PDB file of C-alpha atoms in Angstrom:
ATOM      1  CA  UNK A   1     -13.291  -4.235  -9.306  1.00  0.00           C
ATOM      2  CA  UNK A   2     -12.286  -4.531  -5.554  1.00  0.00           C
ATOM      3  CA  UNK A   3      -9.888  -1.827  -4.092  1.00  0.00           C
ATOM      4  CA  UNK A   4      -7.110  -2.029  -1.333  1.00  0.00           C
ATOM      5  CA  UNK A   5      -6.685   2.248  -0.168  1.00  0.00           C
ATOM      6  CA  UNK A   6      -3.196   1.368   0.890  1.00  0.00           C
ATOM      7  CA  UNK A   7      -1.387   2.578   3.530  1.00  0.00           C
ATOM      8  CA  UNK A   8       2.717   1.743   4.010  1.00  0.00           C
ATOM      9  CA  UNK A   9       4.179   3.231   7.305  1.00  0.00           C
ATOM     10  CA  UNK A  10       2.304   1.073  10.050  1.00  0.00           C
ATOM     11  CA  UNK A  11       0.670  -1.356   7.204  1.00  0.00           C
ATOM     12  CA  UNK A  12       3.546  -2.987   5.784  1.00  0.00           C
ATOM     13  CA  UNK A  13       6.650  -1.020   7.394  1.00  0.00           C
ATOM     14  CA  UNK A  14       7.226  -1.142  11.155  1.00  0.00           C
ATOM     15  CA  UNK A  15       8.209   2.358  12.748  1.00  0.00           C
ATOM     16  CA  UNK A  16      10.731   0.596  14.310  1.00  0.00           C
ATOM     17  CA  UNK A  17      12.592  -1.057  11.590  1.00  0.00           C
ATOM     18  CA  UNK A  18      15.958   0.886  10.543  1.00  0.00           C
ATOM     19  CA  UNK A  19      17.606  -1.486   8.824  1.00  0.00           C
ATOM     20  CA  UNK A  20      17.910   0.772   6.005  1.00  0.00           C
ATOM     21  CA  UNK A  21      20.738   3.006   7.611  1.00  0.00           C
ATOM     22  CA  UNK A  22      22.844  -0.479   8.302  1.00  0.00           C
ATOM     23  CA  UNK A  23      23.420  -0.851   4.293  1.00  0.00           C
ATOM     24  CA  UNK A  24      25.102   1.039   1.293  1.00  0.00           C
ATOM     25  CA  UNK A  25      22.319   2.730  -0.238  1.00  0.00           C
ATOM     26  CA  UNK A  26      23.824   4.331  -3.382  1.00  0.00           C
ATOM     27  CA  UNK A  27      24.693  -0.092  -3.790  1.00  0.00           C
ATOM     28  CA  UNK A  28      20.928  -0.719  -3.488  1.00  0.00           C
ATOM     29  CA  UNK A  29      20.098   1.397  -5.380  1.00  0.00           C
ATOM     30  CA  UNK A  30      22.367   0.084  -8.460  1.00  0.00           C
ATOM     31  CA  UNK A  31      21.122  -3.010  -7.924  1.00  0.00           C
ATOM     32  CA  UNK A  32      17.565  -2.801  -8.303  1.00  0.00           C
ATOM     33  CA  UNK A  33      17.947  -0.641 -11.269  1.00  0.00           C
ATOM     34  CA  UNK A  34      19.927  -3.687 -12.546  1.00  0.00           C
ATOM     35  CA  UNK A  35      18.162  -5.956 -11.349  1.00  0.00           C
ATOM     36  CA  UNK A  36      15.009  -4.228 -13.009  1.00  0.00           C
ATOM     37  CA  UNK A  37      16.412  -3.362 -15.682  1.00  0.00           C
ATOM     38  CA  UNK A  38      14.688  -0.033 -14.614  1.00  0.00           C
ATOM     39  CA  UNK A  39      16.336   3.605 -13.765  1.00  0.00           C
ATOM     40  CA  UNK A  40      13.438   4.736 -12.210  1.00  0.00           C
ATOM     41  CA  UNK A  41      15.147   4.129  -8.463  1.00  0.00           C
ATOM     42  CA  UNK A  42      17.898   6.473  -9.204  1.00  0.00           C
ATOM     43  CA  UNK A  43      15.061   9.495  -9.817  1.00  0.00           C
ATOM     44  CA  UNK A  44      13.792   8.789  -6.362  1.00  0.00           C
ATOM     45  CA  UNK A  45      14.495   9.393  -2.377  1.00  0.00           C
ATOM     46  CA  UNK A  46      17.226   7.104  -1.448  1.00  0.00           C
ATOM     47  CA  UNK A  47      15.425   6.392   1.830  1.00  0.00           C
ATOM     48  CA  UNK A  48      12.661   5.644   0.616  1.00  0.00           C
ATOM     49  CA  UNK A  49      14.073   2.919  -1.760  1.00  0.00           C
ATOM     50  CA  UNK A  50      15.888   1.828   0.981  1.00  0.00           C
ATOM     51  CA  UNK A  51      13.326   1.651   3.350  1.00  0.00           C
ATOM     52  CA  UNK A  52      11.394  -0.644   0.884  1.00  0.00           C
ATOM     53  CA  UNK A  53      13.948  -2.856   0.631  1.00  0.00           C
ATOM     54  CA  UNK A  54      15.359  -3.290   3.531  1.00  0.00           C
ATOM     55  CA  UNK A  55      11.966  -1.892   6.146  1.00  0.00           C
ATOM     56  CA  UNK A  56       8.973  -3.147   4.701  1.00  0.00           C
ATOM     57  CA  UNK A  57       7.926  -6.420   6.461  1.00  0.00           C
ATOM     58  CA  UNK A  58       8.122  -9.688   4.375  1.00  0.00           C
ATOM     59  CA  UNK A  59       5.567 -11.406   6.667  1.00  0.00           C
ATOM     60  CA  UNK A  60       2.735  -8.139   5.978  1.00  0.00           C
ATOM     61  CA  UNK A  61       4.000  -8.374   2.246  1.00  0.00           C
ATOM     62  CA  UNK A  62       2.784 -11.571   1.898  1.00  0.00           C
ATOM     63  CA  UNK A  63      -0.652 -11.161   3.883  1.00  0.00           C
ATOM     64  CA  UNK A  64      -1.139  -8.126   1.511  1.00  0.00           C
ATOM     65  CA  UNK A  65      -0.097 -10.725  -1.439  1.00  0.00           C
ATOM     66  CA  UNK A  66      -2.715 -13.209  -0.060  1.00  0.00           C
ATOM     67  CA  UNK A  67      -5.234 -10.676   0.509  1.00  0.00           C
ATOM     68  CA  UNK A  68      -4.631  -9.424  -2.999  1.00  0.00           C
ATOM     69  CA  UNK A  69      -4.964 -12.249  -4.959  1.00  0.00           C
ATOM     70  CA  UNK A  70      -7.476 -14.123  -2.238  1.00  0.00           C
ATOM     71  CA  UNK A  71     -10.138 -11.203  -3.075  1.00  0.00           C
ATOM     72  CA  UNK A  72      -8.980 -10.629  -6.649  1.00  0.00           C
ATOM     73  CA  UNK A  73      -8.418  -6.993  -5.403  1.00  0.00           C
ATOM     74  CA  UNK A  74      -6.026  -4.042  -6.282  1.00  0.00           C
ATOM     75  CA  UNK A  75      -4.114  -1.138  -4.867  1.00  0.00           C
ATOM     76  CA  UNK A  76      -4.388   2.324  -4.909  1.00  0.00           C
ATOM     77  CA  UNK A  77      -2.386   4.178  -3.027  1.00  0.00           C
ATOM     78  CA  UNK A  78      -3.861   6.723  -0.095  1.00  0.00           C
ATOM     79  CA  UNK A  79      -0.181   6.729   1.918  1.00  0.00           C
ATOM     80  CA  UNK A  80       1.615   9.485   2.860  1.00  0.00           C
ATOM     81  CA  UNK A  81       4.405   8.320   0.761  1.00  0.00           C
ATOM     82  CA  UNK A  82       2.034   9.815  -2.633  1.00  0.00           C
ATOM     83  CA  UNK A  83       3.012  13.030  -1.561  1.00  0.00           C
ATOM     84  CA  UNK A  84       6.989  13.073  -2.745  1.00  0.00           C
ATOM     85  CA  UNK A  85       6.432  10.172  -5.087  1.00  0.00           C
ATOM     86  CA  UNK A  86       5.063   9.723  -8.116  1.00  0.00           C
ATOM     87  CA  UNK A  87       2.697   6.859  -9.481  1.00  0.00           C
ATOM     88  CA  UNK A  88       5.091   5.425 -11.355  1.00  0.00           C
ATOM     89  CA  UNK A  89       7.691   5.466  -8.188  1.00  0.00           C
ATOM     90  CA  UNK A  90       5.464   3.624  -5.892  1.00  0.00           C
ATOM     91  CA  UNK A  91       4.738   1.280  -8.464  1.00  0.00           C
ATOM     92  CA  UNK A  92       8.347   0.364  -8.690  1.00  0.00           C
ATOM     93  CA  UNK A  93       8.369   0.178  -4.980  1.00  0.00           C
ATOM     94  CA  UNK A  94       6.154  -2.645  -5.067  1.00  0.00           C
ATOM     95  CA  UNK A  95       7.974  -4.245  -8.286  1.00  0.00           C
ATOM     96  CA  UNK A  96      10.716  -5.212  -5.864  1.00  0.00           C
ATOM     97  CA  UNK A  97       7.845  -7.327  -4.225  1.00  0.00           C
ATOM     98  CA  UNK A  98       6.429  -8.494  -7.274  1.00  0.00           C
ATOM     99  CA  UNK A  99       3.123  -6.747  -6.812  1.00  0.00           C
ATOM    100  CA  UNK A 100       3.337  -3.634  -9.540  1.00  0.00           C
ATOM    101  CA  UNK A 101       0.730  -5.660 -11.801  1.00  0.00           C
ATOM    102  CA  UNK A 102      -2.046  -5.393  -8.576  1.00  0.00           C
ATOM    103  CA  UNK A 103      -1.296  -1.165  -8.535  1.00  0.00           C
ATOM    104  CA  UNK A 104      -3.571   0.694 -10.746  1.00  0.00           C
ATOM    105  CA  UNK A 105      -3.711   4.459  -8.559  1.00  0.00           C
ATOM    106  CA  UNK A 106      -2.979   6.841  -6.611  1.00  0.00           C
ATOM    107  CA  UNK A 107      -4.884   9.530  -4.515  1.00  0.00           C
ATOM    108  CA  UNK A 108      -4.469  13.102  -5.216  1.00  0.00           C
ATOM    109  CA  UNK A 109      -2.053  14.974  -3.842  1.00  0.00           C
ATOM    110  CA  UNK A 110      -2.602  17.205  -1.613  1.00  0.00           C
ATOM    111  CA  UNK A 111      -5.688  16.510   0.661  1.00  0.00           C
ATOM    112  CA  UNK A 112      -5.634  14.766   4.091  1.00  0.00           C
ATOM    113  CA  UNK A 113      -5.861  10.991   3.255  1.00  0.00           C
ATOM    114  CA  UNK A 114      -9.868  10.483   4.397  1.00  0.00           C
ATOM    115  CA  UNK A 115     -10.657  13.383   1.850  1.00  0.00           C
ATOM    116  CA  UNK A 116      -8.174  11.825  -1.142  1.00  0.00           C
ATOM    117  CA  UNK A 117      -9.588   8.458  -0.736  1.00  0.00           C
ATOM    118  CA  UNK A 118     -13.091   9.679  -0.850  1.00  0.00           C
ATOM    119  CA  UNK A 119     -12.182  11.619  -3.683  1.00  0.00           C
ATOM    120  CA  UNK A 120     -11.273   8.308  -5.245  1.00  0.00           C
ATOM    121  CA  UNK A 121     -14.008   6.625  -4.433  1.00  0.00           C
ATOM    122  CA  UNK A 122     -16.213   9.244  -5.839  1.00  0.00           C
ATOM    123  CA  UNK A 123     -14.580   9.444  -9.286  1.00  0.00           C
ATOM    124  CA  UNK A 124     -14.356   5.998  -9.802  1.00  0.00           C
ATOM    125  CA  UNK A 125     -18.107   4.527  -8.045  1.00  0.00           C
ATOM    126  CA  UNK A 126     -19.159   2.951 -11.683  1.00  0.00           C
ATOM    127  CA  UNK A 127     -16.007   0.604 -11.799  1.00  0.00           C
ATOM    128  CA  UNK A 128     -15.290   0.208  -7.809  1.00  0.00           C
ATOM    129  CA  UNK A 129     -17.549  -3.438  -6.526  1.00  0.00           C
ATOM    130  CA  UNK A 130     -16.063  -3.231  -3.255  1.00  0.00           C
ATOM    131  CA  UNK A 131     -13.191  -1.625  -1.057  1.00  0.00           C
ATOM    132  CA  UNK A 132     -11.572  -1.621   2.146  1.00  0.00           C
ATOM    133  CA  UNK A 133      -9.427   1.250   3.792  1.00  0.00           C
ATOM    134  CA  UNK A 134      -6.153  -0.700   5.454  1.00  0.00           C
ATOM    135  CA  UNK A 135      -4.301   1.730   7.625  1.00  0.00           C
ATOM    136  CA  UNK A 136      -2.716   2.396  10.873  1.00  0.00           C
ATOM    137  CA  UNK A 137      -4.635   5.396  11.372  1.00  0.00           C
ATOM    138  CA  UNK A 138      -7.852   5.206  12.641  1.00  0.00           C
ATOM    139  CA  UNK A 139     -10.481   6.136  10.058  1.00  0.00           C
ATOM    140  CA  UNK A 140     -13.461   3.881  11.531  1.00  0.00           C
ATOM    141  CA  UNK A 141     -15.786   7.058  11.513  1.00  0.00           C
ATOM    142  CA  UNK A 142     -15.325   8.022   7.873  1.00  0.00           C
ATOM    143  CA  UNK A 143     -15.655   4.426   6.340  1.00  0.00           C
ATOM    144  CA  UNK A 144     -17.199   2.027   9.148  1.00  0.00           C
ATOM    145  CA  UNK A 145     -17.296  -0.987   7.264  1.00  0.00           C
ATOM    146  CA  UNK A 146     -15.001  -0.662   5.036  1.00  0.00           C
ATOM    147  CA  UNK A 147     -11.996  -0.361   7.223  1.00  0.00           C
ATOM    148  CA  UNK A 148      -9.241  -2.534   8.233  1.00  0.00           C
ATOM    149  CA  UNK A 149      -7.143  -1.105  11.104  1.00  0.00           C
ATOM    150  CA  UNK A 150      -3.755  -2.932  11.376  1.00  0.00           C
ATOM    151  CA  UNK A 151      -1.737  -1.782  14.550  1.00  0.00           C
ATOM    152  CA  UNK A 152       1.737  -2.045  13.702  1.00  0.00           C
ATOM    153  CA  UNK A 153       1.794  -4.406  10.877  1.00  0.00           C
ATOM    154  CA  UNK A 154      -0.718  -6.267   8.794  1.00  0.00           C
ATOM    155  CA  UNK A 155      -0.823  -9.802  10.599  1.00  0.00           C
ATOM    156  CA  UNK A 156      -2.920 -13.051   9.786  1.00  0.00           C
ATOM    157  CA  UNK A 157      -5.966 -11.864  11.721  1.00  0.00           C
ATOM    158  CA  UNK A 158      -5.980  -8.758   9.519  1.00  0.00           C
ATOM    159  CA  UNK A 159      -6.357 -11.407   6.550  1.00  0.00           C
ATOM    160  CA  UNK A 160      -9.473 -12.720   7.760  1.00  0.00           C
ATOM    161  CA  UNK A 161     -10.665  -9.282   8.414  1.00  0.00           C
ATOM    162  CA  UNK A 162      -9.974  -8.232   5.029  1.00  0.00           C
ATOM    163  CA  UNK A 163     -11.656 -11.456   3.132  1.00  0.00           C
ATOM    164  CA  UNK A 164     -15.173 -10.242   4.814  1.00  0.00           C
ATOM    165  CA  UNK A 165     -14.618  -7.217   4.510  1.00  0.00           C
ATOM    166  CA  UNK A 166     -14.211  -7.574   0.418  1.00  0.00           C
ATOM    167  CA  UNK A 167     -16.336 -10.304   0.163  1.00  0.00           C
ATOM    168  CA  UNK A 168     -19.541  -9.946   3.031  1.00  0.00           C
ATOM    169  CA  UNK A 169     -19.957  -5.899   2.108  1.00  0.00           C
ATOM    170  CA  UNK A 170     -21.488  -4.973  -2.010  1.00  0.00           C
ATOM    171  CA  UNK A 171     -20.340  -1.088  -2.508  1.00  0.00           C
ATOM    172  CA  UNK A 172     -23.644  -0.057  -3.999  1.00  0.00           C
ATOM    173  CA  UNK A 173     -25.293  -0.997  -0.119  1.00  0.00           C
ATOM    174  CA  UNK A 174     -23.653   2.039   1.522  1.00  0.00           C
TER     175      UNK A 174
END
């Protein structure tokens, strides 16, 4: 299996974008869980829903989408966001995008995000083929070739990036 240690704020969410505070979020809110058919938005930070609604960049989205289904990869989770949310939260998150079915886990709680995703990496080596780190931070020195720095944004260069980087590197090399 090929992993995507992914990272929202930066990755698919510009620091910039606000347009969450420009809408009725208690109304969003009711309609994805309608939408859905799923509760599971009212249990969580308003903001946050918000913010992946209205924040999270459709053009990254669907680079991470091509990436995704381009390198027949999936996503665990190493951003910040794991910290006050649940699996099961940030897998709805990425319902609204129609991506829950590529989310499979989340790093530990707790531990700065180089140590979580090793952590990862180290409890799941038997079933893990390949990876690549994609975040705004830079973590070149703790995973080298199997990172993907985006600065602001996951863009179409990123793409190309990211299919050698899953495809070019075998996990059991490093």
């Amino acid at each position: 299996m090929k992993v995507i240690f992914l990272d929202i704020d930066g990755v698919i969410r510009s620091y910039q974008s606000k347009k969450r505070f420009e809408h009725d979020m208690n109304q969003t809110i009711k309609f994805l869980c309608e939408k859905s058919k799923n509760t599971i938005y009212e249990s969580m930070d308003k903001f946050d829903v918000c913010a992946c609604f209205y924040d999270w960049d459709r053009n990254a989205i669907e680079i991470l989408k091509k990436i995704l289904n381009d390198t027949n990869s999936f996503i665990v989770f190493s951003t910040g966001w794991r910290e006050y949310n649940t699996f099961e939260q940030l897998k709805a998150l990425f319902a609204v995008y129609e991506l829950d079915d590529r989310c499979i886990g989340s790093c530990e709680k707790g531990f700065d995000k180089a140590k979580c995703i090793q952590l990862y990496i180290d409890a799941h080596k038997e079933e893990i083929k390949n990876y690549v780190v994609i975040d705004d931070q830079d973590f070149t020195f703790e995973f080298g070739q199997h990172f993907l720095y985006t600065n602001n944004l996951l863009k179409e260069e990123n793409y190309l990036e990211a299919m050698f980087l899953m495809n070019e590197f075998d996990f059991e090399e490093t």
